[in-house]
Amino acid sequence: MQANGAGQGQESTELSCLNSAQNGESSSTGGNHSNGLLSGTDNGNTVGTSNGSSTGPGSGTSAASTTTASEVGALKKKKRLSQAEEDVIRLIGQHLHGLGLNQTVDLLMQESGCRLEHPSATKFRNHVMEGEWDKAENDLNELRALMHSPNAIVRMKFLLLQQKYLEYLEDGKVLEALQVLRGELTPLKYNTDRIHVLSGYLMCSHAEDLRAKAEWEGKGTASRCRLLDKLQTYLPPSVMLPPRRLQTLLRQAVELQRDRCLYHNTKLDSSLDSVSLLLDHVCSRKQFPCYTQQILTEHCNEVWFCKFSNDGTKLATGSKDTTVIIWQVDPESHQLKLLRTLEGHAYGVSYLAWSPDDTYLIACGPDDCSELWLWNVQTGELRTKMSQSHEDSLTSVAWNPDGKRFVTGGQRGQFYQCDLDGNLLDSWEGVRVQCLWCLGDGRTVLASDTHQRIRGYNFEDLTDRNIVQEDHPIMSFTVSKNGRLALLNVATQGVHLWDLQDRVLVRKYQGVTQGFYTIHSCFGGHNEDFIASGSEDHKVYIWHRRGELPIAELTGHTRTVNCVSWNPAIPGLMASASDDGTVRVWGPAPFLDSQEADGLNENCSNMDS
């Protein structure tokens, strides 16, 4: 961040700080001070006059005459204010002024020799706030010489006249408003489209109608403050500070600290009231979901897949034991309880997909499975068991955002679009599908295939295009909520992040062991800032999206971790499914003595040291 007002050169110094002549400084005090220190004030030194005495401009001679030689020497040695120090004083002054501490501001400016804003800007501000539009317009002529872009005068004049016009209309002074529109706004020959809109407000029958159509607060302090904020953007900060500049800088500092915090996983709050400005922001790893909260052992064979529902209230797990188990998430304790078991998937369950409204769940099997099951989760009833041909391999599925259709396919060349009853709506020949995803536009389906690529298929106009090309097989992929990023598990390579819009590889995440098993990774946490993946070395790896090295390695599973799912509604809750037959539920550290919590952390290795 650049210091506000820095880089203005000589003009900035002259405008933001009083010179020695303005301060009434006596020649006996030596050369001119660029910071405009008042010789009659103590500036923090022990001098004869009391702090805060009314020694203003013009009174320097009498003040200097009462100053002893030693005090004059002390003033000579007083460090001159740098540009950055002047900026800080002005920022503090502006903030105090906003709090109504005007006497404190006057004292601060007097003692430091600085000036909050240029006198012409102060006069301009007062005239705008008082609604004296003709005087404010005249002030623009004085400000013209201080501006870097003289053309900005026309824009500022337009904004002033627009406010004047709206206030006349609200007061019912239609003839005066018409005169402003025709005689003042139109001759500017600026923003004619806006002038046409403004002319339409003449037809408003009453003030409430005008305020609603113009999206305007109405005549008064609020709208004039908003006008001043817009006008200030055309003035150099040495002339008038941007509005609430200190709060803006503090907010930026807080946001930067949050961005750099590896474990920040709570909702972003832009209000400064939600943080302490006295300490740097830091989130403890103990608040992060890297501690085993629960181990689910109800499956009796390898667990191949797990997925939280879109609303975060349920978890579905699929296993080689031919069952799908639906778990209910307790909203308070975040403990999972078995809700129901869905049976009969002869080949096992290797993939699950919740419908957008979480009413239905589709289960797919491994490569040699030609069927898929569409379950009503609420009733536990099987709505559809679909199979187009015994030769098919239906191993992946994705829901259309409308919740009325889905696409499915497999490595034997099948790629279908179906309705909820399993009726075939469309098909695409010759696509050996590894994994599927429907984008939010409702038209485009992404499919990874055996050619180590992801292509986009449009079922409406039957077009397709290449989006991602890898050098090794893409075992699985998932897409961020906004549809911009794709997370790929690539055989022998690990986890790769792609930008689908720019079609570029953004990052390769390190640490995970990925061979030719199908492992599913996920986005997670608030704002999807984190990435988690299973691994063939029995661990769960977590990365911050912007960093290639893992921030946590979760241990506890004893065989390959096939899938990880992050709860979309509870950022501190995550589940992992493993060939060891268990599902582990991960959450923050329990509320223990800090020493005990450290000892409990055999599950989570810290990777940021």
XYZ file of C-alpha atoms in Angstrom, residues 11 34 81 122 144 152 164 186 202 218 256 279 296 325 328 338 348 358 361 457 475 480 491 501 601:
25
model
C 2.779 20.352 -4.240
C 9.010 21.719 5.944
C 8.039 15.347 10.048
C -12.799 22.673 3.230
C -9.062 23.405 -10.813
C -12.493 16.109 -14.126
C -29.188 20.159 -7.234
C -27.429 19.816 -20.948
C -39.906 14.993 -14.051
C -33.355 12.128 -0.791
C -4.184 -9.325 4.138
C -2.896 -8.164 17.793
C -17.764 -45.119 11.531
C -25.330 -45.901 4.290
C -27.532 -37.863 9.773
C -26.877 -43.977 11.002
C -20.408 -52.538 -4.733
C -30.851 -33.598 -1.814
C -29.102 -40.077 -4.478
C -20.016 -31.473 -24.266
C -8.527 -40.739 -12.412
C -15.544 -25.528 -7.595
C -2.266 -41.016 -12.063
C -11.928 -20.476 -18.082
C -2.600 -34.584 18.018
